[in-house]
Structures are given as structure tokens and as C-alpha cells.
Tab-separated table of C-alpha atoms in Angstrom:
chain	number	residue	atom	x	y	z
M	1	MET	CA	12.208	50.094	32.627
M	2	GLN	CA	8.893	48.531	31.733
M	3	THR	CA	8.324	45.373	29.779
M	4	GLY	CA	5.219	46.708	28.155
M	5	LYS	CA	4.629	47.240	24.464
M	6	ASN	CA	6.340	50.570	24.085
M	7	SER	CA	9.059	51.250	26.608
M	8	ILE	CA	12.334	50.099	28.078
M	9	PHE	CA	13.426	53.307	29.746
M	10	SER	CA	11.034	56.067	30.764
M	11	ARG	CA	13.341	58.797	29.743
M	12	TRP	CA	16.983	59.517	28.924
M	13	GLN	CA	19.300	62.489	28.413
M	14	ASN	CA	21.572	62.881	25.416
M	15	TRP	CA	24.839	64.529	26.407
M	16	LEU	CA	26.350	66.183	29.416
M	17	GLN	CA	29.346	68.401	28.578
M	18	THR	CA	32.181	67.878	30.966
M	19	GLY	CA	35.228	70.018	30.350
M	20	VAL	CA	36.750	68.611	27.147
M	21	ALA	CA	34.492	65.576	26.648
M	22	ALA	CA	30.859	64.587	26.270
M	23	ILE	CA	29.753	61.640	28.437
M	24	LEU	CA	26.484	59.826	28.005
M	25	LEU	CA	24.115	59.849	30.987
M	26	VAL	CA	21.095	57.651	30.899
M	27	SER	CA	18.491	58.888	33.359
M	28	LEU	CA	16.194	56.086	34.514
M	29	SER	CA	12.936	56.590	36.256
M	30	ILE	CA	14.200	54.472	39.142
M	31	GLY	CA	17.777	55.672	38.724
M	32	LEU	CA	20.438	57.877	40.161
M	33	SER	CA	20.376	61.645	39.862
M	34	ALA	CA	21.054	62.859	36.392
M	35	GLY	CA	23.878	64.911	37.829
M	36	THR	CA	25.909	61.759	38.675
M	37	LEU	CA	29.031	61.683	36.564
M	38	LEU	CA	30.375	58.600	34.890
M	39	PRO	CA	33.848	57.317	35.845
M	40	SER	CA	36.937	57.785	33.755
M	41	GLY	CA	39.156	54.911	32.723
M	42	ASN	CA	39.642	52.406	29.882
M	43	ALA	CA	36.593	50.228	29.797
M	44	ILE	CA	36.800	47.013	27.738
M	45	THR	CA	34.529	47.574	24.752
M	46	ASP	CA	34.912	44.260	22.927
M	47	GLY	CA	32.294	41.665	23.905
M	48	GLN	CA	34.580	38.729	23.195
M	49	SER	CA	37.242	40.238	25.399
M	50	ILE	CA	34.732	40.734	28.224
M	51	LEU	CA	33.698	37.060	27.818
M	52	ARG	CA	37.336	35.902	28.069
M	53	TYR	CA	37.898	37.862	31.283
M	54	ALA	CA	34.560	36.697	32.686
M	55	LEU	CA	35.592	32.988	32.712
M	56	PRO	CA	35.863	31.689	36.293
M	57	ILE	CA	39.518	30.652	36.195
M	58	GLU	CA	42.656	31.487	38.204
M	59	ASN	CA	45.786	30.938	36.173
M	60	LYS	CA	48.155	33.896	36.202
M	61	PRO	CA	50.366	32.973	33.240
M	62	VAL	CA	47.480	32.610	30.828
M	63	ARG	CA	45.995	35.855	32.070
M	64	ASP	CA	49.363	37.541	31.609
M	65	LEU	CA	49.449	36.197	28.061
M	66	GLN	CA	45.976	37.440	27.380
M	67	ASN	CA	46.538	40.849	29.025
M	68	SER	CA	49.574	41.510	26.786
M	69	LEU	CA	47.651	40.818	23.565
M	70	GLU	CA	44.467	42.573	24.707
M	71	ASP	CA	46.517	45.669	25.481
M	72	ILE	CA	47.626	45.971	21.855
M	73	SER	CA	44.243	47.366	20.780
M	74	ASN	CA	44.717	50.372	23.139
M	75	HIS	CA	47.848	51.414	21.169
M	76	LEU	CA	47.000	50.570	17.586
M	77	ARG	CA	44.907	53.633	17.031
M	78	GLY	CA	47.827	55.906	17.883
M	79	LYS	CA	50.277	53.607	16.116
M	80	GLN	CA	52.386	53.359	19.244
M	81	TRP	CA	54.606	50.767	17.786
M	82	SER	CA	57.191	50.732	20.574
M	83	THR	CA	54.554	49.969	23.182
M	84	ILE	CA	52.962	47.346	20.909
M	85	ASN	CA	56.361	45.765	20.476
M	86	GLY	CA	56.711	45.656	24.235
M	87	ASP	CA	53.329	43.871	24.569
M	88	VAL	CA	54.305	41.301	21.910
M	89	LYS	CA	57.606	40.614	23.687
M	90	LYS	CA	55.807	40.041	27.016
M	91	ALA	CA	53.478	37.610	25.345
M	92	ALA	CA	56.398	35.785	23.682
M	93	VAL	CA	58.137	35.339	27.024
M	94	VAL	CA	55.019	33.895	28.657
M	95	VAL	CA	54.166	31.474	25.817
M	96	LYS	CA	57.826	30.223	25.644
M	97	THR	CA	58.573	29.898	29.350
M	98	LYS	CA	55.271	29.333	31.138
M	99	GLN	CA	53.646	26.543	29.127
M	100	ALA	CA	53.945	24.024	31.991
M	101	ASP	CA	52.277	26.441	34.400
M	102	ILE	CA	49.505	27.160	31.936
M	103	LEU	CA	48.853	23.478	31.368
M	104	LYS	CA	48.577	22.843	35.092
M	105	GLY	CA	45.296	24.835	34.965
M	106	VAL	CA	43.761	22.729	32.198
M	107	VAL	CA	41.363	19.897	33.013
M	108	ALA	CA	42.782	16.405	32.425
M	109	ASP	CA	40.814	15.392	29.346
M	110	LYS	CA	41.671	18.587	27.499
M	111	GLN	CA	45.461	18.545	27.969
M	112	THR	CA	46.254	17.397	24.440
M	113	GLN	CA	44.053	20.040	22.905
M	114	ALA	CA	45.591	22.704	25.152
M	115	GLN	CA	49.119	21.753	24.141
M	116	THR	CA	48.179	22.074	20.473
M	117	LEU	CA	46.646	25.453	21.140
M	118	LEU	CA	49.748	26.684	22.941
M	119	THR	CA	51.935	25.605	19.942
M	120	GLU	CA	49.586	27.514	17.592
M	121	ILE	CA	49.507	30.577	19.875
M	122	GLN	CA	53.280	30.638	20.002
M	123	ALA	CA	53.385	30.610	16.191
M	124	ASN	CA	50.818	33.450	16.135
M	125	VAL	CA	52.935	35.523	18.552
M	126	GLU	CA	56.083	34.966	16.461
M	127	ALA	CA	54.251	36.121	13.381
M	128	LEU	CA	52.831	39.038	15.368
M	129	ALA	CA	56.389	40.143	16.199
M	130	LEU	CA	57.255	40.236	12.526
M	131	ALA	CA	54.099	42.200	11.635
M	132	THR	CA	54.781	44.665	14.427
M	133	GLU	CA	58.321	45.182	13.205
M	134	ALA	CA	56.925	45.901	9.742
M	135	LYS	CA	54.286	48.199	11.253
M	136	ASP	CA	51.633	46.326	9.361
M	137	LYS	CA	48.494	47.347	11.179
M	138	PRO	CA	45.953	45.070	9.415
M	139	GLN	CA	48.188	42.052	9.906
M	140	VAL	CA	48.733	42.882	13.533
M	141	GLN	CA	45.012	43.180	14.052
M	142	ALA	CA	44.358	39.862	12.349
M	143	LEU	CA	47.105	37.921	14.142
M	144	ARG	CA	46.133	39.358	17.483
M	145	ALA	CA	42.478	38.402	17.002
M	146	GLU	CA	43.474	34.903	15.920
M	147	ALA	CA	45.728	34.430	18.950
M	148	LEU	CA	43.141	35.741	21.406
M	149	ALA	CA	40.446	33.449	19.990
M	150	LYS	CA	42.725	30.490	20.719
M	151	ILE	CA	43.580	31.836	24.150
M	152	GLY	CA	39.796	32.066	24.832
M	153	THR	CA	39.439	28.398	23.942
M	154	LEU	CA	42.463	27.523	26.074
M	155	GLU	CA	40.999	29.429	29.033
M	156	ALA	CA	37.643	27.699	28.582
M	157	SER	CA	39.425	24.407	28.995
M	158	MET	CA	40.468	25.497	32.469
M	159	VAL	CA	36.960	25.772	33.941
M	160	LYS	CA	36.499	22.907	36.339
M	161	GLY	CA	32.746	22.441	36.529
M	162	PHE	CA	30.168	24.977	37.600
M	163	PRO	CA	31.713	27.157	40.298
M	164	TYR	CA	28.735	27.710	42.722
M	165	ALA	CA	25.236	26.651	43.598
M	166	VAL	CA	22.318	28.768	42.377
M	167	PRO	CA	19.916	29.599	45.246
M	168	ALA	CA	17.306	26.837	45.761
M	169	GLU	CA	14.448	29.348	45.286
M	170	TYR	CA	15.311	29.448	41.591
M	171	ASP	CA	15.429	25.710	41.087
M	172	ASN	CA	12.122	25.904	39.257
M	173	LEU	CA	13.690	28.031	36.512
M	174	PRO	CA	15.980	26.861	33.715
M	175	GLN	CA	19.655	27.314	34.341
M	176	LEU	CA	22.593	27.337	31.950
M	177	LYS	CA	25.638	25.749	33.614
M	178	GLY	CA	28.207	27.257	31.256
M	179	ARG	CA	27.992	29.094	27.938
M	180	ALA	CA	25.897	28.715	24.813
M	181	THR	CA	26.141	30.160	21.297
M	182	ILE	CA	22.899	31.189	19.548
M	183	ALA	CA	22.469	31.885	15.850
M	184	LEU	CA	19.762	34.401	14.985
M	185	LYS	CA	18.457	34.792	11.459
M	186	THR	CA	16.747	38.164	11.094
M	187	THR	CA	15.085	39.960	8.280
M	188	LYS	CA	18.228	42.093	7.898
M	189	GLY	CA	20.915	39.433	8.318
M	190	ASP	CA	22.485	36.931	10.665
M	191	ILE	CA	23.727	37.513	14.239
M	192	ASN	CA	25.601	35.202	16.598
M	193	LEU	CA	25.374	35.614	20.410
M	194	VAL	CA	27.232	34.029	23.291
M	195	VAL	CA	25.217	33.872	26.507
M	196	ASP	CA	27.116	33.454	29.731
M	197	GLY	CA	25.683	31.073	32.298
M	198	TYR	CA	28.774	31.304	34.446
M	199	ASN	CA	27.764	34.822	35.505
M	200	ALA	CA	24.024	34.805	34.822
M	201	PRO	CA	22.905	31.176	34.915
M	202	VAL	CA	19.174	31.774	35.507
M	203	THR	CA	18.809	34.566	32.953
M	204	ALA	CA	20.895	32.775	30.327
M	205	GLY	CA	19.059	29.514	31.078
M	206	ASN	CA	15.651	31.186	30.626
M	207	PHE	CA	16.792	32.640	27.303
M	208	VAL	CA	18.211	29.334	25.997
M	209	ASP	CA	15.085	27.498	27.057
M	210	LEU	CA	12.921	30.016	25.159
M	211	VAL	CA	15.135	29.693	22.109
M	212	ASN	CA	14.742	25.910	22.236
M	213	ARG	CA	10.966	26.321	22.449
M	214	GLY	CA	10.901	28.450	19.282
M	215	PHE	CA	9.539	31.375	21.280
M	216	TYR	CA	11.494	34.009	19.352
M	217	ASN	CA	10.900	32.596	15.869
M	218	ASP	CA	8.984	35.009	13.664
M	219	LEU	CA	8.781	37.518	16.516
M	220	ALA	CA	8.985	41.273	15.760
M	221	PHE	CA	11.255	43.832	17.307
M	222	THR	CA	9.047	46.223	19.280
M	223	ARG	CA	11.435	49.104	19.789
M	224	ALA	CA	14.397	50.352	17.890
M	225	GLU	CA	16.059	53.594	19.076
M	226	ASN	CA	18.929	54.627	16.772
M	227	ASP	CA	22.260	54.297	18.514
M	228	TYR	CA	20.561	53.312	21.781
M	229	VAL	CA	18.552	50.183	22.150
M	230	LEU	CA	16.847	47.386	20.205
M	231	GLN	CA	14.139	45.417	22.025
M	232	ILE	CA	12.315	42.160	21.313
M	233	GLY	CA	10.457	39.392	23.169
M	234	ASP	CA	6.959	40.736	23.601
M	235	PRO	CA	4.642	37.926	22.460
M	236	PRO	CA	1.375	38.597	20.526
M	237	GLY	CA	-1.656	39.258	22.642
M	238	ASP	CA	-2.094	40.878	26.040
M	239	GLU	CA	0.797	39.124	27.831
M	240	VAL	CA	4.135	40.879	28.030
M	241	GLY	CA	6.172	37.794	28.883
M	242	PHE	CA	6.345	34.042	28.598
M	243	ILE	CA	3.495	31.980	30.020
M	244	ASP	CA	4.757	28.550	31.004
M	245	PRO	CA	2.451	25.978	29.416
M	246	THR	CA	2.986	23.643	32.375
M	247	THR	CA	2.118	26.082	35.174
M	248	LYS	CA	-0.077	28.434	33.079
M	249	LYS	CA	1.750	31.277	34.887
M	250	TYR	CA	4.028	34.161	33.874
M	251	ARG	CA	7.626	32.992	34.177
M	252	ALA	CA	9.374	35.731	36.198
M	253	VAL	CA	13.180	35.891	36.122
M	254	PRO	CA	15.069	37.717	38.885
M	255	LEU	CA	17.620	40.472	38.443
M	256	GLU	CA	20.986	38.651	38.467
M	257	VAL	CA	24.317	40.464	38.651
M	258	MET	CA	27.776	39.078	39.284
M	259	VAL	CA	29.983	41.764	40.828
M	260	LYS	CA	33.762	41.642	40.277
M	261	GLY	CA	35.407	39.861	43.143
M	262	ASP	CA	32.284	37.931	44.188
M	263	LYS	CA	31.989	34.157	43.892
M	264	GLU	CA	28.285	34.122	42.941
M	265	PRO	CA	25.711	36.621	41.599
M	266	MET	CA	23.478	38.923	43.599
M	267	TYR	CA	19.768	38.302	43.082
M	268	GLY	CA	16.765	40.582	43.286
M	269	ILE	CA	18.508	43.795	44.059
M	270	THR	CA	20.348	46.471	42.053
M	271	MET	CA	23.952	47.262	42.838
M	272	GLU	CA	22.851	50.733	43.807
M	273	ASP	CA	20.284	49.488	46.302
M	274	ALA	CA	22.905	47.080	47.663
M	275	GLY	CA	25.235	50.016	48.310
M	276	ARG	CA	27.695	48.763	45.678
M	277	PHE	CA	27.340	51.450	43.007
M	278	ARG	CA	31.108	52.094	43.037
M	279	GLU	CA	31.857	48.517	42.079
M	280	GLU	CA	31.691	46.916	38.633
M	281	PRO	CA	29.766	43.970	37.234
M	282	VAL	CA	31.628	41.132	35.513
M	283	LEU	CA	29.328	41.595	32.479
M	284	PRO	CA	29.062	45.349	31.827
M	285	PHE	CA	27.222	47.463	29.280
M	286	SER	CA	30.479	48.771	27.896
M	287	SER	CA	30.255	46.771	24.642
M	288	TYR	CA	28.080	47.545	21.597
M	289	GLY	CA	25.740	44.600	21.307
M	290	ALA	CA	25.526	43.778	25.032
M	291	LEU	CA	22.505	41.542	25.561
M	292	ALA	CA	20.327	42.414	28.591
M	293	MET	CA	17.022	41.376	30.162
M	294	ALA	CA	14.189	43.917	30.165
M	295	ARG	CA	12.028	44.209	33.255
M	296	PRO	CA	9.271	46.351	34.818
M	297	GLU	CA	10.752	49.594	36.100
M	298	ASN	CA	9.689	48.929	39.692
M	299	ASP	CA	10.219	45.199	39.825
M	300	PRO	CA	13.794	43.818	39.714
M	301	ASN	CA	12.409	40.298	39.606
M	302	GLY	CA	9.839	40.803	36.901
M	303	GLY	CA	11.847	39.980	33.764
M	304	SER	CA	10.573	37.195	31.493
M	305	SER	CA	11.059	36.949	27.755
M	306	GLN	CA	11.766	40.503	26.656
M	307	PHE	CA	15.407	41.420	26.156
M	308	PHE	CA	17.323	44.248	24.472
M	309	PHE	CA	20.572	44.825	22.666
M	310	PHE	CA	22.517	47.814	23.866
M	311	LEU	CA	23.599	49.843	20.772
M	312	PHE	CA	25.354	52.870	22.267
M	313	GLU	CA	28.879	53.752	21.258
M	314	PRO	CA	30.934	51.823	23.850
M	315	GLU	CA	33.566	54.475	24.416
M	316	LEU	CA	30.736	56.569	25.946
M	317	THR	CA	29.611	53.889	28.302
M	318	PRO	CA	32.566	53.008	30.596
M	319	ALA	CA	32.160	49.973	32.750
M	320	GLY	CA	30.977	50.679	36.231
M	321	ARG	CA	28.681	53.424	37.540
M	322	ASN	CA	27.303	54.248	34.125
M	323	LEU	CA	23.703	54.188	35.347
M	324	LEU	CA	22.910	50.942	33.566
M	325	ASP	CA	25.428	48.544	35.025
M	326	GLY	CA	23.977	46.724	37.973
M	327	ARG	CA	20.381	47.745	37.206
M	328	TYR	CA	19.699	45.215	34.441
M	329	THR	CA	21.066	41.758	33.886
M	330	VAL	CA	23.552	41.588	31.120
M	331	PHE	CA	23.782	37.938	30.117
M	332	GLY	CA	25.712	37.860	26.838
M	333	TYR	CA	27.210	39.667	23.852
M	334	VAL	CA	26.924	39.736	20.104
M	335	THR	CA	30.056	38.024	18.744
M	336	ALA	CA	29.252	38.212	15.000
M	337	GLY	CA	26.930	40.363	12.938
M	338	GLN	CA	27.192	43.572	14.976
M	339	GLU	CA	26.639	45.535	11.730
M	340	VAL	CA	23.188	43.950	11.390
M	341	LEU	CA	22.018	45.433	14.732
M	342	GLY	CA	22.206	48.949	13.389
M	343	GLN	CA	19.976	47.989	10.392
M	344	LEU	CA	17.126	46.412	12.391
M	345	LYS	CA	14.054	48.530	13.031
M	346	ALA	CA	10.738	48.067	14.777
M	347	ASN	CA	8.652	45.431	12.987
M	348	ASP	CA	11.737	43.689	11.592
M	349	LYS	CA	11.771	40.101	12.823
M	350	ILE	CA	13.896	37.320	14.191
M	351	VAL	CA	13.122	34.718	11.568
M	352	SER	CA	14.649	31.927	13.633
M	353	ALA	CA	16.824	31.409	16.714
M	354	LYS	CA	18.820	28.244	17.249
M	355	VAL	CA	21.350	27.081	19.875
M	356	ILE	CA	24.346	25.931	17.913
M	357	GLU	CA	26.677	25.210	20.846
M	358	GLY	CA	26.189	24.561	24.571
M	359	ALA	CA	22.628	23.177	24.460
M	360	ASP	CA	23.712	20.263	26.682
M	361	LEU	CA	24.548	22.723	29.456
M	362	LEU	CA	20.935	23.720	29.983
M	363	LYS	CA	19.272	22.424	33.126
M	364	ALA	CA	15.572	22.876	32.286
């Protein structure tokens, strides 16, 4: 992928028929053979769910509670009410009997808030049981979403500081030591993003720093491929990235990928080149609205200011080995305004970008 004026990917293929299903294959100029098949399995396609699972915490009861409620979405389409009822019962048992174990994982100054959240989650789960019994799908969806949002807040209160040291060679770059929420106003509507510094601190830090500088304000989208990708970040003039006014040099950001099971990200190398193409990143491309750093096709460490939203139908982009995961840094997800992404075209603009939460976590 180039960060020039007109390209992200040099080429791509539409569909590859495989027995009874069509699976998207994206063929990159630096990529795997176009004959490589994507894996089967149930990828998580909701960005907020991915963000919950991506938190660096180890508390089995709260993950069990989350898993039970997350699983409901897999069965609502088919109206598998008996399975949904089983999920709700599992959640009810955890929230009633494991509160003390859950609270053990919460940092000291957030214990009171966590206890309140648990009380509210328990009430949500009880209401969810009634909605499931009534087979009220809209109410089940609403109550599940409300409970999971609170579980996400509860899990965030379990993070005890930043979990690793970023390599010293990147100390000259901004770093985000946690998460930040950014509000974008565009010519077609408003979008909210959450960028994840726990799993991509350098990339997320660079982005938040540029937002704070007003870099993206009044900047035009340079490429919009229907149902594929939406790119922005190319400044006016000959430069294709951010020129630091202090150093007068192009700010280059390395490829940064946290692989599941690792304690810190890999830098400067794709998962394929590292021989890890069968593994999965913590932040995958399986969600519509995934936010990723653009870069020159032959330079993993050449990203700067250009980024793109991934717009492909998530069911067709399972996590792991999908020819995008591990090749580009995913550093966040759209959490509100997904419908706006599909309306934006080349020459539409970001009117303004503002950090509305987490600005204090930036180490510039």
C-alpha cells in the first residue's frame, strides 16, 4: 500500500467462490498468493466488543460474564431462544455469585464505582431474562448492549497502569498510554472513534497528537472505494505525511501489531514476514469501521498521517489470515456514526477532529 495521492492497495480481487460461500480475498502487491484461502470460524465483527476483549486484564469471572452476553448476538438472528436463555442464566449466576472475585481485579480507587456497576449489571441481566422469556428481540438487543457497555467500563477499571515499555527507539514519537475517544465532524455527519493505545501506543499516540494539532481539520478524503476503504490524511502540497515543525522532517511511524498471547506489540515487521501468519492480532480487520494506518507498500515503517477506515462487510473478513491482518496497524474502531462512513466520498471533508476523552494519556 502506498501513501501517495491515489492509492492504498495496488490491486484487489472481488470474490473467490468456495463451495457454498463467497469469501473476500484482498490481493496486495506485497501480499500472499491470491490462492490463499481465508479461515473459517466466528470472527467478532463488533468494534466495541473487540475493544472490550483487547483490554489487558486477567479476571476470569468478568470475562465469563462478558462471554455469556457477547454470545447472545450469535443466536439472535436465528431466534435460538433456548440457547439465549442459557447464556442469560450463565450471566446471572456469575453476577450473583462472583462479585467478590470480580471486585478483586478492580483498582483501589475505583471500587465504589465498580460495585455500583455490578448492581446495575445485575438489574440488566434480570430484565434480560424477562425479555428472553417473552422472546422480545428488540428489548433483548437493547438490554444486552446496555449491560455490555457497563461491563466494558467495569473491565477498564481493572487495568493497572500501562502494561509494558515501548521500545526506546520510539521515544521520540508520541505515545498513547491507554485509550482516547475522538469526535469527528464531517461534511456528511458525525463519527466517534476509540483509539487503542494499549495495543498500538505509537500509532494511536501519533494520531491523537495530530488531532490535537488540528492536522485533520478541513482535510479532504482522498479515496473512497464503495464497500471497501475510505482514506484521508494526505496534506496539501507535495508531502504525503506529517512534517514535524520542530525537526522539519517527515514523521515516520512503524508498523505496530499486537499478536494474541503476546505481552507487547511487534514492530517493523508484518506477521507474515515474522512467520506468524496463522496467528491473530488483538485488533483485527473483522469490524466495519476498523481504523488503520496507511503506509508505503514496501516500507512497514513509513506510515505518517494517512489512515483509512475499513468498510468491507465484516462477515466476509474473518479475523486472522485474511490478508490484511498483520500487514497494517489497526489502532481503533468507529463506535458511533458507522452509517456516515458509507456516505462519505472523495473530496468530502473532516470539518473538525477533537479528543473528547483520554487526552491526558498522551505522552507527546
